[in-house]
GROMACS .gro file of C-alpha atoms in nm:
model
  502
    1UNK     CA    1  -0.014  -0.024   0.003
    2UNK     CA    2   0.112   0.353  -0.065
    3UNK     CA    3   0.069   0.684   0.086
    4UNK     CA    4  -0.241   0.753  -0.147
    5UNK     CA    5  -0.459   0.472  -0.120
    6UNK     CA    6  -0.351   0.448   0.257
    7UNK     CA    7  -0.470   0.804   0.329
    8UNK     CA    8  -0.824   0.681   0.145
    9UNK     CA    9  -0.829   0.429   0.362
   10UNK     CA   10  -0.789   0.689   0.640
   11UNK     CA   11  -1.044   0.918   0.555
   12UNK     CA   12  -1.340   0.597   0.616
   13UNK     CA   13  -1.329   0.694   0.944
   14UNK     CA   14  -1.268   1.017   1.151
   15UNK     CA   15  -1.038   0.905   1.417
   16UNK     CA   16  -0.645   0.849   1.381
   17UNK     CA   17  -0.377   0.750   1.645
   18UNK     CA   18  -0.023   0.743   1.570
   19UNK     CA   19   0.116   0.447   1.755
   20UNK     CA   20   0.482   0.603   1.817
   21UNK     CA   21   0.630   0.931   1.939
   22UNK     CA   22   0.961   0.874   1.717
   23UNK     CA   23   1.073   0.899   1.349
   24UNK     CA   24   0.877   0.721   1.174
   25UNK     CA   25   0.571   0.886   1.401
   26UNK     CA   26   0.677   1.269   1.247
   27UNK     CA   27   0.681   1.099   0.928
   28UNK     CA   28   0.347   0.938   0.919
   29UNK     CA   29   0.233   1.284   1.100
   30UNK     CA   30   0.366   1.529   0.834
   31UNK     CA   31   0.219   1.331   0.566
   32UNK     CA   32  -0.120   1.278   0.748
   33UNK     CA   33  -0.105   1.701   0.813
   34UNK     CA   34   0.011   1.707   0.415
   35UNK     CA   35  -0.290   1.531   0.286
   36UNK     CA   36  -0.561   1.734   0.500
   37UNK     CA   37  -0.599   1.497   0.810
   38UNK     CA   38  -0.466   1.731   1.063
   39UNK     CA   39  -0.794   1.751   1.265
   40UNK     CA   40  -0.863   1.377   1.250
   41UNK     CA   41  -0.574   1.290   1.509
   42UNK     CA   42  -0.600   1.198   1.841
   43UNK     CA   43  -0.250   1.190   1.921
   44UNK     CA   44   0.045   0.972   1.967
   45UNK     CA   45   0.021   0.621   2.153
   46UNK     CA   46   0.303   0.473   2.337
   47UNK     CA   47   0.389   0.239   2.537
   48UNK     CA   48   0.589   0.377   2.814
   49UNK     CA   49   0.419   0.758   2.850
   50UNK     CA   50   0.767   0.942   2.949
   51UNK     CA   51   0.686   1.293   2.763
   52UNK     CA   52   0.302   1.445   2.777
   53UNK     CA   53   0.323   1.614   2.389
   54UNK     CA   54   0.501   1.497   2.059
   55UNK     CA   55   0.513   1.746   1.814
   56UNK     CA   56   0.258   1.964   1.927
   57UNK     CA   57   0.012   1.703   2.033
   58UNK     CA   58  -0.090   1.467   2.300
   59UNK     CA   59   0.071   1.155   2.379
   60UNK     CA   60  -0.084   0.902   2.526
   61UNK     CA   61  -0.033   0.556   2.700
   62UNK     CA   62  -0.216   0.338   2.506
   63UNK     CA   63  -0.439   0.228   2.776
   64UNK     CA   64  -0.571   0.555   2.822
   65UNK     CA   65  -0.720   0.551   2.458
   66UNK     CA   66  -0.917   0.204   2.488
   67UNK     CA   67  -1.240   0.425   2.443
   68UNK     CA   68  -1.171   0.464   2.084
   69UNK     CA   69  -1.106   0.063   2.008
   70UNK     CA   70  -1.399   0.057   1.751
   71UNK     CA   71  -1.388   0.393   1.604
   72UNK     CA   72  -1.037   0.517   1.547
   73UNK     CA   73  -0.792   0.376   1.315
   74UNK     CA   74  -0.432   0.312   1.479
   75UNK     CA   75  -0.139   0.348   1.300
   76UNK     CA   76   0.124   0.173   1.410
   77UNK     CA   77   0.456   0.383   1.339
   78UNK     CA   78   0.768   0.207   1.370
   79UNK     CA   79   1.067   0.068   1.280
   80UNK     CA   80   0.930  -0.342   1.184
   81UNK     CA   81   1.129  -0.504   1.471
   82UNK     CA   82   0.860  -0.321   1.681
   83UNK     CA   83   0.559  -0.405   1.520
   84UNK     CA   84   0.484  -0.737   1.605
   85UNK     CA   85   0.501  -0.654   1.966
   86UNK     CA   86   0.243  -0.329   1.923
   87UNK     CA   87   0.010  -0.501   1.721
   88UNK     CA   88  -0.028  -0.757   2.027
   89UNK     CA   89  -0.072  -0.502   2.232
   90UNK     CA   90  -0.326  -0.388   2.064
   91UNK     CA   91  -0.520  -0.675   2.010
   92UNK     CA   92  -0.480  -0.739   2.358
   93UNK     CA   93  -0.700  -0.442   2.434
   94UNK     CA   94  -0.932  -0.502   2.160
   95UNK     CA   95  -0.859  -0.198   1.919
   96UNK     CA   96  -1.050  -0.318   1.537
   97UNK     CA   97  -0.867  -0.100   1.280
   98UNK     CA   98  -0.467  -0.127   1.296
   99UNK     CA   99  -0.220  -0.064   1.010
  100UNK     CA  100   0.126  -0.097   0.983
  101UNK     CA  101   0.364   0.133   0.836
  102UNK     CA  102   0.517  -0.118   0.552
  103UNK     CA  103   0.864  -0.077   0.418
  104UNK     CA  104   0.742  -0.008   0.072
  105UNK     CA  105   0.482   0.291   0.277
  106UNK     CA  106   0.739   0.413   0.446
  107UNK     CA  107   0.966   0.475   0.125
  108UNK     CA  108   0.671   0.599  -0.017
  109UNK     CA  109   0.643   0.834   0.233
  110UNK     CA  110   0.962   0.938   0.281
  111UNK     CA  111   0.994   1.044  -0.081
  112UNK     CA  112   0.698   1.210  -0.097
  113UNK     CA  113   0.780   1.424   0.245
  114UNK     CA  114   1.161   1.525   0.039
  115UNK     CA  115   0.938   1.637  -0.252
  116UNK     CA  116   0.700   1.847  -0.048
  117UNK     CA  117   1.010   2.010   0.143
  118UNK     CA  118   1.181   2.105  -0.158
  119UNK     CA  119   0.889   2.304  -0.261
  120UNK     CA  120   0.843   2.478   0.050
  121UNK     CA  121   1.240   2.501   0.146
  122UNK     CA  122   1.435   2.666  -0.209
  123UNK     CA  123   1.779   2.733  -0.101
  124UNK     CA  124   1.883   3.073  -0.135
  125UNK     CA  125   2.102   3.197  -0.394
  126UNK     CA  126   2.451   3.246  -0.149
  127UNK     CA  127   2.756   3.077  -0.239
  128UNK     CA  128   2.919   2.770  -0.104
  129UNK     CA  129   3.239   2.700   0.039
  130UNK     CA  130   3.205   2.340   0.192
  131UNK     CA  131   2.986   2.105   0.069
  132UNK     CA  132   2.876   1.806   0.301
  133UNK     CA  133   2.779   1.469   0.222
  134UNK     CA  134   2.588   1.291   0.465
  135UNK     CA  135   2.543   0.911   0.415
  136UNK     CA  136   2.232   0.922   0.639
  137UNK     CA  137   2.006   1.175   0.871
  138UNK     CA  138   2.016   0.988   1.196
  139UNK     CA  139   2.023   1.251   1.510
  140UNK     CA  140   2.193   0.902   1.700
  141UNK     CA  141   2.425   0.869   1.425
  142UNK     CA  142   2.814   0.943   1.561
  143UNK     CA  143   2.927   1.042   1.258
  144UNK     CA  144   2.605   1.267   1.166
  145UNK     CA  145   2.673   1.408   1.535
  146UNK     CA  146   3.070   1.485   1.457
  147UNK     CA  147   2.958   1.659   1.129
  148UNK     CA  148   2.720   1.865   1.299
  149UNK     CA  149   2.961   1.998   1.510
  150UNK     CA  150   3.176   1.992   1.232
  151UNK     CA  151   2.963   2.301   1.058
  152UNK     CA  152   2.868   2.459   1.402
  153UNK     CA  153   3.242   2.521   1.420
  154UNK     CA  154   3.233   2.661   1.013
  155UNK     CA  155   2.942   2.905   1.084
  156UNK     CA  156   3.110   3.061   1.419
  157UNK     CA  157   3.440   3.124   1.113
  158UNK     CA  158   3.184   3.272   0.864
  159UNK     CA  159   3.293   2.927   0.643
  160UNK     CA  160   2.978   2.887   0.448
  161UNK     CA  161   2.857   2.560   0.439
  162UNK     CA  162   2.549   2.347   0.322
  163UNK     CA  163   2.498   1.956   0.443
  164UNK     CA  164   2.327   1.697   0.147
  165UNK     CA  165   2.104   1.475   0.302
  166UNK     CA  166   2.025   1.142   0.106
  167UNK     CA  167   1.719   1.007   0.290
  168UNK     CA  168   1.434   1.105   0.526
  169UNK     CA  169   1.537   1.143   0.897
  170UNK     CA  170   1.582   1.295   1.212
  171UNK     CA  171   1.896   1.423   1.189
  172UNK     CA  172   1.752   1.719   1.019
  173UNK     CA  173   1.619   1.846   1.344
  174UNK     CA  174   1.946   1.847   1.496
  175UNK     CA  175   2.014   2.074   1.199
  176UNK     CA  176   1.779   2.330   1.228
  177UNK     CA  177   1.781   2.383   1.549
  178UNK     CA  178   2.216   2.432   1.469
  179UNK     CA  179   2.072   2.707   1.194
  180UNK     CA  180   2.279   2.446   0.988
  181UNK     CA  181   2.184   2.497   0.619
  182UNK     CA  182   2.091   2.174   0.446
  183UNK     CA  183   1.926   2.037   0.133
  184UNK     CA  184   1.810   1.682   0.004
  185UNK     CA  185   1.893   1.542  -0.263
  186UNK     CA  186   1.808   1.137  -0.241
  187UNK     CA  187   2.042   0.891  -0.312
  188UNK     CA  188   2.166   0.550  -0.286
  189UNK     CA  189   2.480   0.405  -0.125
  190UNK     CA  190   2.762   0.214  -0.264
  191UNK     CA  191   2.751  -0.063  -0.011
  192UNK     CA  192   2.542  -0.402   0.054
  193UNK     CA  193   2.528  -0.628   0.371
  194UNK     CA  194   2.829  -0.914   0.338
  195UNK     CA  195   2.579  -1.175   0.297
  196UNK     CA  196   2.417  -1.050  -0.022
  197UNK     CA  197   2.585  -1.113  -0.360
  198UNK     CA  198   2.799  -0.859  -0.541
  199UNK     CA  199   2.616  -0.683  -0.842
  200UNK     CA  200   2.716  -0.779  -1.161
  201UNK     CA  201   2.628  -0.407  -1.279
  202UNK     CA  202   3.002  -0.278  -1.408
  203UNK     CA  203   2.800   0.103  -1.410
  204UNK     CA  204   2.636   0.048  -1.074
  205UNK     CA  205   2.816   0.380  -0.985
  206UNK     CA  206   2.615   0.587  -1.254
  207UNK     CA  207   2.333   0.428  -1.321
  208UNK     CA  208   2.211   0.381  -0.960
  209UNK     CA  209   2.215   0.749  -0.894
  210UNK     CA  210   2.259   0.942  -1.249
  211UNK     CA  211   1.984   1.175  -1.144
  212UNK     CA  212   2.164   1.234  -0.827
  213UNK     CA  213   2.465   1.281  -0.960
  214UNK     CA  214   2.357   1.561  -1.171
  215UNK     CA  215   2.120   1.729  -0.891
  216UNK     CA  216   2.456   1.773  -0.692
  217UNK     CA  217   2.641   1.887  -1.026
  218UNK     CA  218   2.373   2.156  -1.068
  219UNK     CA  219   2.377   2.248  -0.712
  220UNK     CA  220   2.804   2.294  -0.749
  221UNK     CA  221   2.763   2.493  -1.063
  222UNK     CA  222   2.458   2.732  -0.952
  223UNK     CA  223   2.622   2.813  -0.555
  224UNK     CA  224   2.996   2.800  -0.671
  225UNK     CA  225   3.063   2.562  -0.458
  226UNK     CA  226   3.418   2.535  -0.370
  227UNK     CA  227   3.514   2.195  -0.213
  228UNK     CA  228   3.321   1.874  -0.144
  229UNK     CA  229   3.354   1.713   0.160
  230UNK     CA  230   3.222   1.331   0.198
  231UNK     CA  231   3.170   1.299   0.571
  232UNK     CA  232   3.181   0.848   0.596
  233UNK     CA  233   3.277   0.559   0.345
  234UNK     CA  234   2.907   0.480   0.251
  235UNK     CA  235   2.832   0.749   0.031
  236UNK     CA  236   2.986   0.867  -0.289
  237UNK     CA  237   2.768   1.039  -0.543
  238UNK     CA  238   2.921   1.392  -0.377
  239UNK     CA  239   3.297   1.267  -0.534
  240UNK     CA  240   3.127   1.201  -0.851
  241UNK     CA  241   2.990   1.539  -0.889
  242UNK     CA  242   3.303   1.666  -0.799
  243UNK     CA  243   3.509   1.475  -1.087
  244UNK     CA  244   3.274   1.589  -1.301
  245UNK     CA  245   3.258   1.952  -1.223
  246UNK     CA  246   3.658   1.967  -1.185
  247UNK     CA  247   3.621   2.070  -0.795
  248UNK     CA  248   3.823   1.893  -0.524
  249UNK     CA  249   3.703   1.704  -0.250
  250UNK     CA  250   3.849   1.492   0.063
  251UNK     CA  251   3.735   1.212   0.183
  252UNK     CA  252   3.618   1.151   0.587
  253UNK     CA  253   3.653   0.781   0.686
  254UNK     CA  254   3.490   0.749   1.013
  255UNK     CA  255   3.413   0.365   1.020
  256UNK     CA  256   3.480  -0.001   0.941
  257UNK     CA  257   3.214  -0.104   0.710
  258UNK     CA  258   3.291  -0.430   0.709
  259UNK     CA  259   3.253  -0.496   1.054
  260UNK     CA  260   2.944  -0.290   1.047
  261UNK     CA  261   2.818  -0.619   0.853
  262UNK     CA  262   2.870  -0.450   0.494
  263UNK     CA  263   3.108  -0.408   0.215
  264UNK     CA  264   3.124  -0.219  -0.118
  265UNK     CA  265   2.968  -0.322  -0.421
  266UNK     CA  266   3.297  -0.265  -0.620
  267UNK     CA  267   3.569  -0.280  -0.377
  268UNK     CA  268   3.867  -0.168  -0.673
  269UNK     CA  269   3.626   0.145  -0.759
  270UNK     CA  270   3.513   0.233  -0.435
  271UNK     CA  271   3.928   0.276  -0.314
  272UNK     CA  272   4.035   0.389  -0.675
  273UNK     CA  273   3.720   0.679  -0.591
  274UNK     CA  274   3.845   0.755  -0.237
  275UNK     CA  275   4.200   0.805  -0.361
  276UNK     CA  276   4.104   1.043  -0.613
  277UNK     CA  277   4.002   1.264  -0.363
  278UNK     CA  278   4.281   1.528  -0.231
  279UNK     CA  279   4.289   1.454   0.071
  280UNK     CA  280   4.204   1.125   0.296
  281UNK     CA  281   4.084   1.209   0.667
  282UNK     CA  282   4.067   0.918   0.914
  283UNK     CA  283   3.927   0.945   1.249
  284UNK     CA  284   4.236   0.760   1.401
  285UNK     CA  285   4.497   0.547   1.292
  286UNK     CA  286   4.350   0.195   1.309
  287UNK     CA  287   4.091   0.306   1.080
  288UNK     CA  288   4.264   0.425   0.822
  289UNK     CA  289   4.438   0.081   0.805
  290UNK     CA  290   4.110  -0.094   0.807
  291UNK     CA  291   4.038  -0.024   0.382
  292UNK     CA  292   4.347  -0.206   0.199
  293UNK     CA  293   4.479  -0.009  -0.078
  294UNK     CA  294   4.458   0.392   0.032
  295UNK     CA  295   4.716   0.633  -0.052
  296UNK     CA  296   4.907   0.672   0.244
  297UNK     CA  297   5.048   1.000   0.082
  298UNK     CA  298   4.696   1.191   0.126
  299UNK     CA  299   4.603   1.055   0.467
  300UNK     CA  300   4.573   1.271   0.774
  301UNK     CA  301   4.412   1.152   1.090
  302UNK     CA  302   4.221   1.377   1.259
  303UNK     CA  303   4.060   1.245   1.586
  304UNK     CA  304   3.686   1.331   1.633
  305UNK     CA  305   3.582   1.650   1.883
  306UNK     CA  306   3.300   1.652   2.114
  307UNK     CA  307   3.148   1.985   2.306
  308UNK     CA  308   3.382   2.042   2.604
  309UNK     CA  309   3.105   2.168   2.812
  310UNK     CA  310   2.840   1.923   2.729
  311UNK     CA  311   3.073   1.662   2.944
  312UNK     CA  312   3.298   1.792   3.141
  313UNK     CA  313   3.233   1.750   3.538
  314UNK     CA  314   3.521   1.744   3.845
  315UNK     CA  315   3.459   1.463   4.082
  316UNK     CA  316   3.619   1.195   4.250
  317UNK     CA  317   3.551   0.831   4.160
  318UNK     CA  318   3.525   0.551   4.432
  319UNK     CA  319   3.349   0.822   4.706
  320UNK     CA  320   3.045   0.582   4.761
  321UNK     CA  321   3.030   0.248   4.864
  322UNK     CA  322   2.896   0.102   4.570
  323UNK     CA  323   3.087   0.139   4.261
  324UNK     CA  324   2.901   0.192   3.935
  325UNK     CA  325   3.040   0.057   3.626
  326UNK     CA  326   2.883   0.157   3.304
  327UNK     CA  327   2.859   0.126   2.973
  328UNK     CA  328   2.746   0.357   2.704
  329UNK     CA  329   2.602   0.329   2.377
  330UNK     CA  330   2.376   0.075   2.163
  331UNK     CA  331   2.364  -0.260   2.269
  332UNK     CA  332   2.529  -0.494   2.008
  333UNK     CA  333   2.745  -0.776   1.935
  334UNK     CA  334   3.036  -0.553   1.824
  335UNK     CA  335   2.988  -0.277   2.121
  336UNK     CA  336   3.045  -0.644   2.323
  337UNK     CA  337   2.856  -0.596   2.626
  338UNK     CA  338   2.846  -0.973   2.707
  339UNK     CA  339   3.242  -0.949   2.829
  340UNK     CA  340   3.110  -0.739   3.076
  341UNK     CA  341   2.830  -0.921   3.241
  342UNK     CA  342   3.107  -1.237   3.238
  343UNK     CA  343   3.326  -0.967   3.426
  344UNK     CA  344   3.025  -0.868   3.635
  345UNK     CA  345   3.033  -1.284   3.744
  346UNK     CA  346   3.393  -1.258   3.843
  347UNK     CA  347   3.289  -0.925   4.085
  348UNK     CA  348   3.000  -1.055   4.245
  349UNK     CA  349   3.244  -1.386   4.318
  350UNK     CA  350   3.480  -1.136   4.510
  351UNK     CA  351   3.161  -1.022   4.684
  352UNK     CA  352   3.223  -0.716   4.601
  353UNK     CA  353   2.902  -0.400   4.626
  354UNK     CA  354   2.873  -0.280   4.239
  355UNK     CA  355   2.612  -0.207   4.010
  356UNK     CA  356   2.660  -0.242   3.625
  357UNK     CA  357   2.406  -0.012   3.401
  358UNK     CA  358   2.395  -0.057   3.068
  359UNK     CA  359   2.262   0.282   2.871
  360UNK     CA  360   2.159   0.256   2.543
  361UNK     CA  361   1.926   0.117   2.323
  362UNK     CA  362   1.974  -0.193   2.084
  363UNK     CA  363   1.931  -0.493   1.847
  364UNK     CA  364   1.641  -0.675   2.010
  365UNK     CA  365   1.776  -1.011   1.947
  366UNK     CA  366   2.114  -0.956   2.128
  367UNK     CA  367   1.931  -0.770   2.419
  368UNK     CA  368   1.748  -1.117   2.510
  369UNK     CA  369   2.047  -1.314   2.455
  370UNK     CA  370   2.221  -1.090   2.772
  371UNK     CA  371   1.914  -1.075   2.990
  372UNK     CA  372   1.894  -1.475   2.889
  373UNK     CA  373   2.323  -1.486   3.065
  374UNK     CA  374   2.223  -1.233   3.334
  375UNK     CA  375   1.951  -1.484   3.434
  376UNK     CA  376   2.163  -1.775   3.421
  377UNK     CA  377   2.445  -1.603   3.623
  378UNK     CA  378   2.205  -1.467   3.877
  379UNK     CA  379   2.356  -1.086   3.785
  380UNK     CA  380   1.961  -0.953   3.785
  381UNK     CA  381   2.047  -0.713   4.060
  382UNK     CA  382   2.354  -0.603   3.963
  383UNK     CA  383   2.282  -0.517   3.609
  384UNK     CA  384   2.072  -0.245   3.499
  385UNK     CA  385   1.948  -0.207   3.147
  386UNK     CA  386   1.844   0.194   3.143
  387UNK     CA  387   1.745   0.207   2.767
  388UNK     CA  388   1.827   0.480   2.515
  389UNK     CA  389   1.861   0.813   2.740
  390UNK     CA  390   1.835   1.162   2.590
  391UNK     CA  391   2.078   1.310   2.851
  392UNK     CA  392   2.407   1.050   2.915
  393UNK     CA  393   2.593   1.279   3.081
  394UNK     CA  394   2.424   1.223   3.386
  395UNK     CA  395   2.471   0.866   3.348
  396UNK     CA  396   2.884   0.975   3.315
  397UNK     CA  397   2.857   1.168   3.638
  398UNK     CA  398   2.736   0.917   3.861
  399UNK     CA  399   2.967   0.635   3.701
  400UNK     CA  400   3.305   0.544   3.881
  401UNK     CA  401   3.465   0.310   3.605
  402UNK     CA  402   3.312   0.360   3.203
  403UNK     CA  403   3.413   0.033   2.969
  404UNK     CA  404   3.461   0.005   2.590
  405UNK     CA  405   3.430  -0.332   2.517
  406UNK     CA  406   3.409  -0.291   2.182
  407UNK     CA  407   3.720  -0.433   1.958
  408UNK     CA  408   3.651  -0.257   1.663
  409UNK     CA  409   3.608   0.108   1.767
  410UNK     CA  410   3.677   0.374   1.506
  411UNK     CA  411   3.755   0.647   1.732
  412UNK     CA  412   3.549   0.582   2.031
  413UNK     CA  413   3.343   0.904   2.158
  414UNK     CA  414   3.224   0.749   2.424
  415UNK     CA  415   3.583   0.715   2.585
  416UNK     CA  416   3.674   1.049   2.561
  417UNK     CA  417   3.291   1.173   2.726
  418UNK     CA  418   3.386   0.969   2.978
  419UNK     CA  419   3.715   1.061   3.041
  420UNK     CA  420   3.552   1.432   3.040
  421UNK     CA  421   3.353   1.329   3.310
  422UNK     CA  422   3.585   1.212   3.523
  423UNK     CA  423   3.553   0.872   3.485
  424UNK     CA  424   3.792   0.586   3.508
  425UNK     CA  425   3.820   0.418   3.146
  426UNK     CA  426   3.938   0.087   3.099
  427UNK     CA  427   3.882  -0.016   2.767
  428UNK     CA  428   3.962  -0.314   2.496
  429UNK     CA  429   4.355  -0.310   2.388
  430UNK     CA  430   4.217  -0.360   2.034
  431UNK     CA  431   4.051  -0.083   1.787
  432UNK     CA  432   4.127   0.282   1.843
  433UNK     CA  433   4.058   0.239   2.158
  434UNK     CA  434   4.443   0.195   2.189
  435UNK     CA  435   4.514   0.534   2.089
  436UNK     CA  436   4.274   0.705   2.285
  437UNK     CA  437   4.393   0.527   2.586
  438UNK     CA  438   4.750   0.468   2.776
  439UNK     CA  439   4.758   0.176   2.975
  440UNK     CA  440   4.831   0.299   3.384
  441UNK     CA  441   4.819   0.673   3.213
  442UNK     CA  442   4.477   0.765   3.153
  443UNK     CA  443   4.316   0.442   3.159
  444UNK     CA  444   4.314   0.092   3.176
  445UNK     CA  445   4.334  -0.131   2.890
  446UNK     CA  446   4.273  -0.545   2.858
  447UNK     CA  447   4.323  -0.813   2.602
  448UNK     CA  448   4.040  -0.797   2.437
  449UNK     CA  449   3.816  -1.159   2.491
  450UNK     CA  450   3.951  -1.225   2.785
  451UNK     CA  451   3.667  -1.123   3.064
  452UNK     CA  452   3.878  -1.226   3.316
  453UNK     CA  453   4.151  -0.953   3.281
  454UNK     CA  454   3.887  -0.746   3.272
  455UNK     CA  455   3.777  -0.759   3.649
  456UNK     CA  456   4.141  -0.795   3.700
  457UNK     CA  457   4.172  -0.476   3.644
  458UNK     CA  458   3.822  -0.348   3.758
  459UNK     CA  459   3.916  -0.524   4.115
  460UNK     CA  460   4.255  -0.339   4.063
  461UNK     CA  461   4.116  -0.033   4.031
  462UNK     CA  462   3.913  -0.029   4.336
  463UNK     CA  463   4.172  -0.180   4.526
  464UNK     CA  464   4.358   0.147   4.440
  465UNK     CA  465   4.125   0.360   4.455
  466UNK     CA  466   4.334   0.673   4.454
  467UNK     CA  467   4.585   0.549   4.193
  468UNK     CA  468   4.289   0.511   3.975
  469UNK     CA  469   4.137   0.868   4.046
  470UNK     CA  470   4.507   0.990   3.929
  471UNK     CA  471   4.454   0.827   3.588
  472UNK     CA  472   4.099   0.933   3.573
  473UNK     CA  473   4.212   1.314   3.660
  474UNK     CA  474   4.514   1.271   3.353
  475UNK     CA  475   4.232   1.122   3.129
  476UNK     CA  476   4.034   1.399   3.208
  477UNK     CA  477   4.306   1.651   3.179
  478UNK     CA  478   4.436   1.488   2.797
  479UNK     CA  479   4.097   1.440   2.618
  480UNK     CA  480   4.019   1.789   2.746
  481UNK     CA  481   4.359   1.901   2.564
  482UNK     CA  482   4.303   1.726   2.225
  483UNK     CA  483   3.915   1.597   2.174
  484UNK     CA  484   3.741   1.917   2.173
  485UNK     CA  485   3.506   2.025   1.880
  486UNK     CA  486   3.764   2.324   1.798
  487UNK     CA  487   4.062   2.175   1.761
  488UNK     CA  488   3.903   1.874   1.542
  489UNK     CA  489   3.729   2.194   1.343
  490UNK     CA  490   4.086   2.354   1.345
  491UNK     CA  491   4.232   2.050   1.142
  492UNK     CA  492   4.009   1.989   0.936
  493UNK     CA  493   4.004   2.364   0.792
  494UNK     CA  494   4.370   2.344   0.760
  495UNK     CA  495   4.320   2.102   0.523
  496UNK     CA  496   4.044   2.298   0.370
  497UNK     CA  497   4.349   2.573   0.317
  498UNK     CA  498   4.595   2.349   0.179
  499UNK     CA  499   4.373   2.207  -0.072
  500UNK     CA  500   4.248   2.648  -0.121
  501UNK     CA  501   4.629   2.715  -0.181
  502UNK     CA  502   4.729   2.403  -0.364
   0.00000   0.00000   0.00000
């Protein structure tokens, strides 16, 4: 079902409930308004009510809306992995008219949203110094947030920048709040899942995104763009447009796509395209070493920066009897929360008074597996899941130790945030974590995969509180000096200027 047919179905009844106050819910709400159904909307429904309004209309717990079970259409406006559970809840309350936002409906609504957005938000005729190519439009994406921080700094230095968004998402909300100019130019990336068959289409790059590349070229010419900044390894259309119009481009490598379960459709073409850039920016030495064939003469390592004021906090760790150990970020196999849970088992055997806090949303199946392990190891009292939090700084302030168990951190934003907050960081000696943490000096490192050694490091830190406080302080000062968003911007602007002066 596409948007037009969907709207016709909704017009049969006069009341609408949108189940889901998030990115999908926002899209559905905006499309209903575009189709003249604003007055039909009762409000948003959620499973756990934590806010009272969203998008300016009421938010209800679904139990508060049972009176509409026979008269209202309920739209399950969430991503697919949540829809079955929500549908079961609605059936339990005996709602009669239930619609799911399918993949096709979501795609059609997104495309219509972008078409209408372009009509309503015509970009002015100013010239543009830097055109930044985003590969997503996600307010939870570390790469996206780092790009936002860079744009803020560019604006403060009177370097005009515009972000190109390739798809609908909630990242535009942050861009608007930060007064960052952006445009929508839809495009597809040049990767596919590792377990998928490689495309046999040798003209993949141009054919899949021919119109997108042409639109970017027109923007470059119309606004006299000086430089293209490719924000991640997933998108390439800006680079092709730069080649076609004869302007320079730089390539920012922020992630190891292979460890994230993806691959380039054509690796040789991808590396050739990246190597044609004027400069290649890597967020760590580790990440640039993850792509064989890169032109080393063009690589510059620029560690990401964060907003110091959001996280810097003066404190003394180990002041309370209960030790708080936190791991913050998406809950997924790559982040390896399982290793911390195993360490918690050994800590409990030592009869230590502690609590492990896992902060972040994540993969449902992996979370279920973790909870199964927690039950088997009898750790329900010691380990708490807090879910996704908008204000993680509070958890940093309360934590004594923050663990980073991932073996493939491209940079380690959590590592820096935790150090700035005055926490003692204990991380796996792998990925970029070993570049950010100096073992025994600014934190502790343990052998990845060895939960017993992680346990030993935690116990050592607890048994030597004064040394741990000194190490946490040195880590805080090191991050304060080296990982600010201002310093990151200065390093990148120097690269811009070196290209302008060539």
